[in-house]
Amino acid sequence: MDAVTFKNLLERYLRDDLDEQELQQLLDSLQDPAFQEEWELAVSQQLEYPFPAGTAGLPVGDAFEKFRKLNGLKRTKRPLIRRLPWKAVGIAAAIIGMAILLNKVFIQSPEGKNFRISAKEQVLPGGNKAVLTLANGDQVILDTAGNGTIAQQGNVQVLQVQQGQLSFNGSGDEGLPGGMNTISTPKGGQYQVILTDGTKVWLNAASSLKFPTVFSGAKREVQLEGEAYFEVAGNAHKPFKVNVKDDMAIQVLGTHFNVMAYKDEQNIETTLLEGSVRVEHGLDKLLLKPGQQAQLPGDGKLRLSPLVDVENVVAWKNGYFQFERSDIPSILRQISRWYNVEIQYEGNIDFKKEFGGKLSRNSSIEEVLKALELSGVHFKLEGAKIVVFP
């Protein structure tokens, strides 16, 4: 096959315009070193694909075999088991990702029959959903509120700038009611709020942020439950403080960082992207540099992780699930929060199995589960419940 034919087959594949023989011809090009560079370029330009962690040195035939079985393709007479570099294996797995993204595969039931979730039972991805509780106790359901002014607090206007973004505009503290405002996202929700000092906060699902209408006095202080990404407006005379629990706080002047403090996670994690923050827990203190993460596990002892993949940490803010050698329970906790589903485990599951890859948070639950099945664990969807089995 020449380069022109390869390009034509790939373009037609993405348009869902190949017959079985042509699809087999395209897949066979994975075995040809002459087309490795073309595959890498095509995948990097057009696809976000999942692939199993730790694939270095594995037979590319294994990845192809998964794809063949999922799509009911006949075996090729050409030998497929060959040792190739990890990039080639990743590309082979990308073919599975292409099938998932293009809805060419079905979820398999335990009986081996193909099925799709009915529209009535379909579990949908999360979206822009939140409730704002004002300092006077009034509540506004933001996902049903229109754009424009939704409340007035003293000199401060509370504006719905656009769907998914709330802004507190104004200054001064005269005539403001006492107490704190709270913005809360449910499971399957996310929202952004711009505070009166210009600080931007992105809330992940099942999270809440308490904050004053204006920051009076010598400090700026908020309270977080769940997960949020902060871009703190600089003010050397008025430090910004994020309280995570009674005895833990993050002190900043102006910086970008992510805080993950879900009660069902093993660690509370503070990850710094830009600037400098100091994490305090009791008498323990850690000063973070960009790319570092402070972890507070159950034993209550602050620990420093000196080098983390910040892209993985903030993937949720950018609209992705992104994993690197992540275990299935930790992945499913994220899935549960975003799709608002219950997780149930059955049978003897190997929880040490790991998964790596990247998926859009707009993916259907079927697409996500099919990708995760590459780790060797299986799933069935029962209404708003995911059952996990070996």
Short mmCIF file of C-alpha atoms in Angstrom, two decimals:
data_model
loop_
_atom_site.label_atom_id
_atom_site.label_comp_id
_atom_site.label_asym_id
_atom_site.label_seq_id
_atom_site.Cartn_x
_atom_site.Cartn_y
_atom_site.Cartn_z
CA MET A 1 0.00 0.00 0.00
CA ASP A 2 1.32 3.44 -0.91
CA ALA A 3 0.99 6.68 1.11
CA VAL A 4 -1.88 7.99 -1.03
CA THR A 5 -3.93 4.84 -0.49
CA PHE A 6 -3.22 4.92 3.24
CA LYS A 7 -4.36 8.54 3.55
CA ASN A 8 -7.51 7.80 1.57
CA LEU A 9 -8.39 4.79 3.72
CA LEU A 10 -7.82 6.69 6.95
CA GLU A 11 -9.95 9.66 5.84
CA ARG A 12 -12.74 7.33 4.75
CA TYR A 13 -12.50 5.41 8.03
CA LEU A 14 -13.11 8.64 9.96
CA ARG A 15 -16.19 9.19 7.76
CA ASP A 16 -17.36 5.62 8.53
CA ASP A 17 -17.05 4.74 4.84
CA LEU A 18 -14.96 1.53 4.77
CA ASP A 19 -16.09 -2.00 4.09
CA GLU A 20 -14.61 -4.90 6.08
CA GLN A 21 -11.89 -5.67 3.54
CA GLU A 22 -10.74 -2.05 3.38
CA LEU A 23 -10.78 -1.76 7.18
CA GLN A 24 -8.62 -4.88 7.41
CA GLN A 25 -6.21 -3.33 4.88
CA LEU A 26 -5.96 -0.16 6.94
CA LEU A 27 -5.32 -2.10 10.16
CA ASP A 28 -2.65 -4.20 8.49
CA SER A 29 -0.67 -1.01 7.89
CA LEU A 30 0.01 -0.96 11.65
CA GLN A 31 2.44 -3.80 11.00
CA ASP A 32 4.32 -1.82 8.33
CA PRO A 33 7.18 0.34 9.71
CA ALA A 34 6.78 2.61 6.66
CA PHE A 35 3.46 3.86 8.02
CA GLN A 36 4.35 4.25 11.70
CA GLU A 37 5.09 7.96 11.36
CA GLU A 38 1.85 8.54 9.44
CA TRP A 39 -0.13 6.73 12.16
CA GLU A 40 1.47 8.77 14.93
CA LEU A 41 0.72 12.02 13.12
CA ALA A 42 -2.88 11.02 12.33
CA VAL A 43 -3.61 9.97 15.88
CA SER A 44 -2.01 13.02 17.50
CA GLN A 45 -3.84 15.42 15.17
CA GLN A 46 -7.30 13.90 15.21
CA LEU A 47 -7.81 11.74 18.27
CA GLU A 48 -7.82 11.64 22.03
CA TYR A 49 -7.42 7.95 22.75
CA PRO A 50 -7.32 5.63 25.76
CA PHE A 51 -4.69 2.93 26.08
CA PRO A 52 -3.71 0.51 28.83
CA ALA A 53 -0.90 1.58 31.15
CA GLY A 54 2.42 -0.25 30.98
CA THR A 55 2.25 -1.27 27.32
CA ALA A 56 5.99 -0.96 26.64
CA GLY A 57 7.19 -3.95 24.67
CA LEU A 58 3.84 -5.76 24.47
CA PRO A 59 2.79 -7.50 21.25
CA VAL A 60 0.86 -5.18 18.98
CA GLY A 61 -1.20 -8.20 18.02
CA ASP A 62 -2.78 -8.21 21.47
CA ALA A 63 -4.13 -4.70 20.97
CA PHE A 64 -5.34 -5.56 17.49
CA GLU A 65 -6.99 -8.74 18.78
CA LYS A 66 -9.06 -6.69 21.25
CA PHE A 67 -10.18 -4.48 18.38
CA ARG A 68 -10.95 -7.46 16.14
CA LYS A 69 -13.13 -9.14 18.78
CA LEU A 70 -14.99 -5.94 19.62
CA ASN A 71 -15.88 -5.37 16.00
CA GLY A 72 -16.46 -8.98 14.94
CA LEU A 73 -13.70 -8.92 12.32
CA LYS A 74 -12.36 -12.13 10.85
CA ARG A 75 -8.83 -13.18 11.61
CA THR A 76 -6.26 -12.11 9.07
CA LYS A 77 -3.98 -14.75 7.58
CA ARG A 78 -1.10 -12.34 8.03
CA PRO A 79 0.81 -13.00 11.29
CA LEU A 80 -0.04 -10.25 13.77
CA ILE A 81 2.09 -11.09 16.81
CA ARG A 82 5.19 -8.96 16.55
CA ARG A 83 7.32 -7.05 19.02
CA LEU A 84 7.15 -3.32 18.34
CA PRO A 85 8.13 -0.19 20.28
CA TRP A 86 5.62 1.24 22.78
CA LYS A 87 4.58 3.97 20.34
CA ALA A 88 3.34 1.36 17.87
CA VAL A 89 1.37 -0.37 20.62
CA GLY A 90 -0.15 2.96 21.61
CA ILE A 91 -1.15 3.53 18.01
CA ALA A 92 -2.75 0.10 17.81
CA ALA A 93 -4.73 0.85 20.94
CA ALA A 94 -5.69 4.15 19.35
CA ILE A 95 -7.63 2.18 16.76
CA ILE A 96 -9.78 0.87 19.59
CA GLY A 97 -10.16 4.44 20.75
CA MET A 98 -11.26 5.45 17.25
CA ALA A 99 -13.94 2.80 17.29
CA ILE A 100 -15.13 3.98 20.69
CA LEU A 101 -15.22 7.63 19.71
CA LEU A 102 -17.06 6.87 16.49
CA ASN A 103 -19.59 4.66 18.26
CA LYS A 104 -18.59 1.57 16.28
CA VAL A 105 -18.59 -0.74 19.30
CA PHE A 106 -21.28 -1.87 21.71
CA ILE A 107 -21.10 -2.57 25.42
CA GLN A 108 -21.02 -6.29 26.10
CA SER A 109 -23.45 -7.76 28.62
CA PRO A 110 -22.28 -10.62 30.89
CA GLU A 111 -24.13 -13.01 28.57
CA GLY A 112 -22.02 -11.78 25.66
CA LYS A 113 -24.90 -10.04 23.88
CA ASN A 114 -24.58 -6.55 22.49
CA PHE A 115 -26.81 -3.92 24.03
CA ARG A 116 -27.28 -0.17 24.14
CA ILE A 117 -28.80 1.80 26.98
CA SER A 118 -32.27 3.06 26.12
CA ALA A 119 -32.83 6.82 25.97
CA LYS A 120 -34.98 6.57 29.08
CA GLU A 121 -32.22 4.86 31.06
CA GLN A 122 -29.27 6.64 29.49
CA VAL A 123 -26.73 8.11 31.90
CA LEU A 124 -25.57 11.48 30.63
CA PRO A 125 -22.29 13.33 31.26
CA GLY A 126 -22.29 16.17 33.76
CA GLY A 127 -22.64 19.83 32.85
CA ASN A 128 -22.96 23.37 34.22
CA LYS A 129 -25.12 22.89 37.31
CA ALA A 130 -24.93 24.69 40.65
CA VAL A 131 -26.94 26.30 43.42
CA LEU A 132 -25.98 29.69 44.84
CA THR A 133 -26.98 30.32 48.45
CA LEU A 134 -26.71 34.04 49.17
CA ALA A 135 -25.61 35.52 52.47
CA ASN A 136 -29.25 36.30 53.34
CA GLY A 137 -30.28 32.67 52.81
CA ASP A 138 -31.94 33.07 49.40
CA GLN A 139 -31.11 30.34 46.90
CA VAL A 140 -30.73 30.56 43.12
CA ILE A 141 -30.58 27.50 40.87
CA LEU A 142 -27.96 28.73 38.44
CA ASP A 143 -28.50 26.22 35.63
CA THR A 144 -32.08 27.45 35.19
CA ALA A 145 -31.38 31.16 35.80
CA GLY A 146 -30.98 33.44 32.81
CA ASN A 147 -27.98 35.63 32.06
CA GLY A 148 -27.74 39.05 33.69
CA THR A 149 -28.19 40.30 37.25
CA ILE A 150 -29.63 37.63 39.54
CA ALA A 151 -29.08 39.40 42.91
CA GLN A 152 -27.85 42.62 44.49
CA GLN A 153 -25.82 42.64 47.72
CA GLY A 154 -25.02 46.16 48.82
CA ASN A 155 -22.83 47.67 46.11
CA VAL A 156 -22.18 44.26 44.57
CA GLN A 157 -24.08 42.87 41.60
CA VAL A 158 -24.31 39.11 41.26
CA LEU A 159 -24.26 38.37 37.53
CA GLN A 160 -24.74 35.26 35.50
CA VAL A 161 -22.25 36.17 32.78
CA GLN A 162 -23.04 33.09 30.73
CA GLN A 163 -24.15 29.55 31.39
CA GLY A 164 -21.53 28.06 33.70
CA GLN A 165 -20.00 31.35 34.86
CA LEU A 166 -21.03 33.54 37.80
CA SER A 167 -19.48 36.90 38.69
CA PHE A 168 -19.61 39.16 41.75
CA ASN A 169 -19.02 42.71 40.52
CA GLY A 170 -18.47 45.66 42.87
CA SER A 171 -16.55 46.72 45.97
CA GLY A 172 -17.02 48.16 49.44
CA ASP A 173 -18.83 46.55 52.36
CA GLU A 174 -21.45 49.12 53.32
CA GLY A 175 -24.95 47.75 53.71
CA LEU A 176 -23.92 44.16 53.03
CA PRO A 177 -25.72 41.40 54.92
CA GLY A 178 -23.68 39.27 57.30
CA GLY A 179 -22.62 35.70 56.63
CA MET A 180 -21.13 33.95 53.65
CA ASN A 181 -22.30 33.06 50.16
CA THR A 182 -22.05 29.43 49.08
CA ILE A 183 -21.92 28.02 45.57
CA SER A 184 -22.47 24.26 45.46
CA THR A 185 -22.28 21.81 42.56
CA PRO A 186 -24.11 18.46 42.69
CA LYS A 187 -22.80 15.19 41.33
CA GLY A 188 -22.74 15.71 37.58
CA GLY A 189 -22.20 19.47 37.95
CA GLN A 190 -19.44 22.05 37.53
CA TYR A 191 -19.32 25.85 37.65
CA GLN A 192 -17.02 28.87 37.58
CA VAL A 193 -17.28 31.88 39.88
CA ILE A 194 -15.37 35.17 39.73
CA LEU A 195 -15.05 36.76 43.16
CA THR A 196 -15.11 40.51 43.82
CA ASP A 197 -11.29 40.67 44.00
CA GLY A 198 -11.00 39.16 40.50
CA THR A 199 -10.03 35.68 41.70
CA LYS A 200 -11.40 32.94 39.41
CA VAL A 201 -12.53 29.61 40.83
CA TRP A 202 -13.57 26.51 38.88
CA LEU A 203 -15.62 24.04 40.94
CA ASN A 204 -15.62 20.37 40.06
CA ALA A 205 -18.58 18.05 40.67
CA ALA A 206 -19.93 17.50 44.21
CA SER A 207 -18.06 20.53 45.57
CA SER A 208 -18.85 23.74 47.41
CA LEU A 209 -17.14 27.08 48.05
CA LYS A 210 -18.05 29.49 50.85
CA PHE A 211 -16.92 33.09 50.42
CA PRO A 212 -17.88 36.62 51.52
CA THR A 213 -19.50 39.00 49.07
CA VAL A 214 -16.50 41.31 49.50
CA PHE A 215 -13.17 40.70 51.21
CA SER A 216 -13.03 43.27 54.01
CA GLY A 217 -10.13 43.62 56.43
CA ALA A 218 -6.56 42.44 55.91
CA LYS A 219 -7.18 39.03 54.35
CA ARG A 220 -9.17 37.12 51.76
CA GLU A 221 -10.52 33.83 53.05
CA VAL A 222 -12.72 31.06 51.57
CA GLN A 223 -13.77 27.55 52.56
CA LEU A 224 -13.66 24.61 50.13
CA GLU A 225 -15.18 21.15 50.12
CA GLY A 226 -14.54 18.88 47.14
CA GLU A 227 -12.28 20.07 44.33
CA ALA A 228 -11.53 23.45 42.79
CA TYR A 229 -8.98 25.16 40.61
CA PHE A 230 -7.98 28.69 41.65
CA GLU A 231 -6.48 31.59 39.74
CA VAL A 232 -5.93 34.04 42.58
CA ALA A 233 -5.77 37.74 41.79
CA GLY A 234 -2.49 39.17 43.12
CA ASN A 235 -2.60 41.48 46.15
CA ALA A 236 0.57 41.61 48.24
CA HIS A 237 -1.24 43.49 51.02
CA LYS A 238 -4.12 41.04 51.30
CA PRO A 239 -3.13 37.32 51.30
CA PHE A 240 -5.62 34.77 49.99
CA LYS A 241 -6.42 31.75 52.19
CA VAL A 242 -8.27 28.57 51.29
CA ASN A 243 -9.50 26.59 54.30
CA VAL A 244 -9.98 22.93 53.47
CA LYS A 245 -10.77 21.53 56.88
CA ASP A 246 -10.61 22.80 60.44
CA ASP A 247 -6.84 22.42 60.69
CA MET A 248 -5.67 22.75 57.09
CA ALA A 249 -5.22 25.88 54.98
CA ILE A 250 -3.48 27.06 51.81
CA GLN A 251 -1.92 30.54 51.97
CA VAL A 252 -1.25 32.42 48.71
CA LEU A 253 -0.63 35.91 47.36
CA GLY A 254 -1.35 35.41 43.66
CA THR A 255 -1.04 32.08 41.92
CA HIS A 256 -2.68 29.17 40.08
CA PHE A 257 -3.30 25.94 41.97
CA ASN A 258 -5.68 23.00 42.34
CA VAL A 259 -7.11 21.64 45.59
CA MET A 260 -8.71 18.19 45.74
CA ALA A 261 -10.36 17.52 49.11
CA TYR A 262 -13.11 14.97 48.59
CA LYS A 263 -14.03 13.02 51.71
CA ASP A 264 -13.99 9.70 49.83
CA GLU A 265 -10.41 10.15 48.56
CA GLN A 266 -7.35 8.87 50.43
CA ASN A 267 -5.45 12.17 50.24
CA ILE A 268 -6.17 15.87 50.27
CA GLU A 269 -3.98 17.20 47.46
CA THR A 270 -2.82 20.73 46.73
CA THR A 271 -1.03 21.06 43.38
CA LEU A 272 0.76 24.24 42.31
CA LEU A 273 0.90 25.33 38.68
CA GLU A 274 2.18 28.91 38.98
CA GLY A 275 3.49 31.14 41.77
CA SER A 276 3.98 29.95 45.33
CA VAL A 277 1.73 28.62 48.08
CA ARG A 278 2.21 27.51 51.66
CA VAL A 279 0.18 24.55 52.86
CA GLU A 280 -0.44 24.35 56.61
CA HIS A 281 -1.80 21.51 58.69
CA GLY A 282 -1.46 21.95 62.42
CA LEU A 283 2.23 22.59 63.04
CA ASP A 284 3.28 21.15 59.66
CA LYS A 285 4.02 23.57 56.81
CA LEU A 286 5.11 23.01 53.22
CA LEU A 287 6.13 25.68 50.72
CA LEU A 288 5.32 24.53 47.19
CA LYS A 289 7.03 25.35 43.92
CA PRO A 290 5.34 24.96 40.51
CA GLY A 291 4.91 21.29 39.63
CA GLN A 292 4.88 20.19 43.27
CA GLN A 293 2.03 18.71 45.27
CA ALA A 294 1.27 18.64 49.00
CA GLN A 295 -0.53 15.50 50.13
CA LEU A 296 -2.39 15.00 53.39
CA PRO A 297 -3.20 11.30 53.85
CA GLY A 298 -5.27 9.73 56.59
CA ASP A 299 -2.37 9.65 59.05
CA GLY A 300 -2.46 13.47 59.18
CA LYS A 301 1.18 13.98 58.16
CA LEU A 302 1.81 16.45 55.32
CA ARG A 303 3.96 15.05 52.53
CA LEU A 304 5.60 16.62 49.52
CA SER A 305 5.43 15.07 46.07
CA PRO A 306 8.22 16.96 44.29
CA LEU A 307 7.20 16.32 40.68
CA VAL A 308 3.65 15.65 39.45
CA ASP A 309 1.97 15.74 36.06
CA VAL A 310 -0.09 18.91 36.49
CA GLU A 311 -1.87 18.21 33.19
CA ASN A 312 -3.40 15.11 34.76
CA VAL A 313 -4.39 17.04 37.88
CA VAL A 314 -6.28 19.82 36.08
CA ALA A 315 -7.62 17.71 33.21
CA TRP A 316 -11.12 17.92 34.73
CA LYS A 317 -11.05 21.73 34.39
CA ASN A 318 -10.08 21.41 30.74
CA GLY A 319 -12.88 18.96 29.96
CA TYR A 320 -11.05 15.62 30.19
CA PHE A 321 -10.53 12.54 32.26
CA GLN A 322 -6.79 11.93 32.16
CA PHE A 323 -5.16 9.00 33.93
CA GLU A 324 -1.64 7.72 34.33
CA ARG A 325 -1.23 4.34 36.00
CA SER A 326 -4.47 4.95 37.93
CA ASP A 327 -6.29 2.11 39.69
CA ILE A 328 -9.89 1.33 38.80
CA PRO A 329 -11.47 2.41 42.14
CA SER A 330 -9.91 5.90 41.94
CA ILE A 331 -11.08 6.25 38.32
CA LEU A 332 -14.58 5.10 39.18
CA ARG A 333 -14.86 7.63 41.99
CA GLN A 334 -14.34 10.34 39.38
CA ILE A 335 -16.83 8.64 37.06
CA SER A 336 -19.38 8.44 39.88
CA ARG A 337 -19.13 12.15 40.65
CA TRP A 338 -19.33 13.30 37.04
CA TYR A 339 -22.08 10.97 35.76
CA ASN A 340 -23.95 10.85 39.09
CA VAL A 341 -23.96 7.07 39.26
CA GLU A 342 -23.57 4.52 42.04
CA ILE A 343 -20.66 2.05 41.91
CA GLN A 344 -21.16 -1.57 43.00
CA TYR A 345 -18.41 -4.21 43.04
CA GLU A 346 -19.11 -7.92 42.54
CA GLY A 347 -16.74 -10.88 42.58
CA ASN A 348 -12.99 -11.09 43.12
CA ILE A 349 -11.68 -7.96 41.37
CA ASP A 350 -7.98 -7.24 41.06
CA PHE A 351 -7.88 -3.65 42.33
CA LYS A 352 -4.15 -3.40 41.52
CA LYS A 353 -4.84 -3.26 37.80
CA GLU A 354 -3.93 0.12 36.34
CA PHE A 355 -5.16 2.20 33.44
CA GLY A 356 -3.77 5.14 31.49
CA GLY A 357 -5.36 7.34 28.89
CA LYS A 358 -7.39 10.44 28.12
CA LEU A 359 -11.12 10.78 27.45
CA SER A 360 -13.41 13.73 26.94
CA ARG A 361 -15.76 14.41 29.85
CA ASN A 362 -18.45 14.77 27.18
CA SER A 363 -18.07 11.08 26.31
CA SER A 364 -21.08 8.87 26.88
CA ILE A 365 -20.90 6.52 29.84
CA GLU A 366 -20.83 3.61 27.36
CA GLU A 367 -17.69 5.00 25.71
CA VAL A 368 -15.95 5.45 29.05
CA LEU A 369 -16.77 1.96 30.31
CA LYS A 370 -15.72 0.34 27.05
CA ALA A 371 -12.37 2.14 27.28
CA LEU A 372 -11.90 1.02 30.88
CA GLU A 373 -12.57 -2.59 29.91
CA LEU A 374 -9.16 -2.54 28.23
CA SER A 375 -7.78 -2.84 31.77
CA GLY A 376 -9.32 -6.31 32.05
CA VAL A 377 -12.20 -5.35 34.37
CA HIS A 378 -15.80 -5.57 33.14
CA PHE A 379 -18.87 -3.42 33.69
CA LYS A 380 -22.61 -3.47 33.25
CA LEU A 381 -24.88 -0.48 33.52
CA GLU A 382 -28.11 -0.92 35.48
CA GLY A 383 -29.99 2.38 35.38
CA ALA A 384 -27.89 4.83 37.41
CA LYS A 385 -25.65 2.10 38.80
CA ILE A 386 -22.40 0.67 37.41
CA VAL A 387 -21.73 -2.92 38.42
CA VAL A 388 -18.03 -3.88 38.30
CA PHE A 389 -17.01 -7.53 37.97
CA PRO A 390 -13.88 -9.53 36.96
#
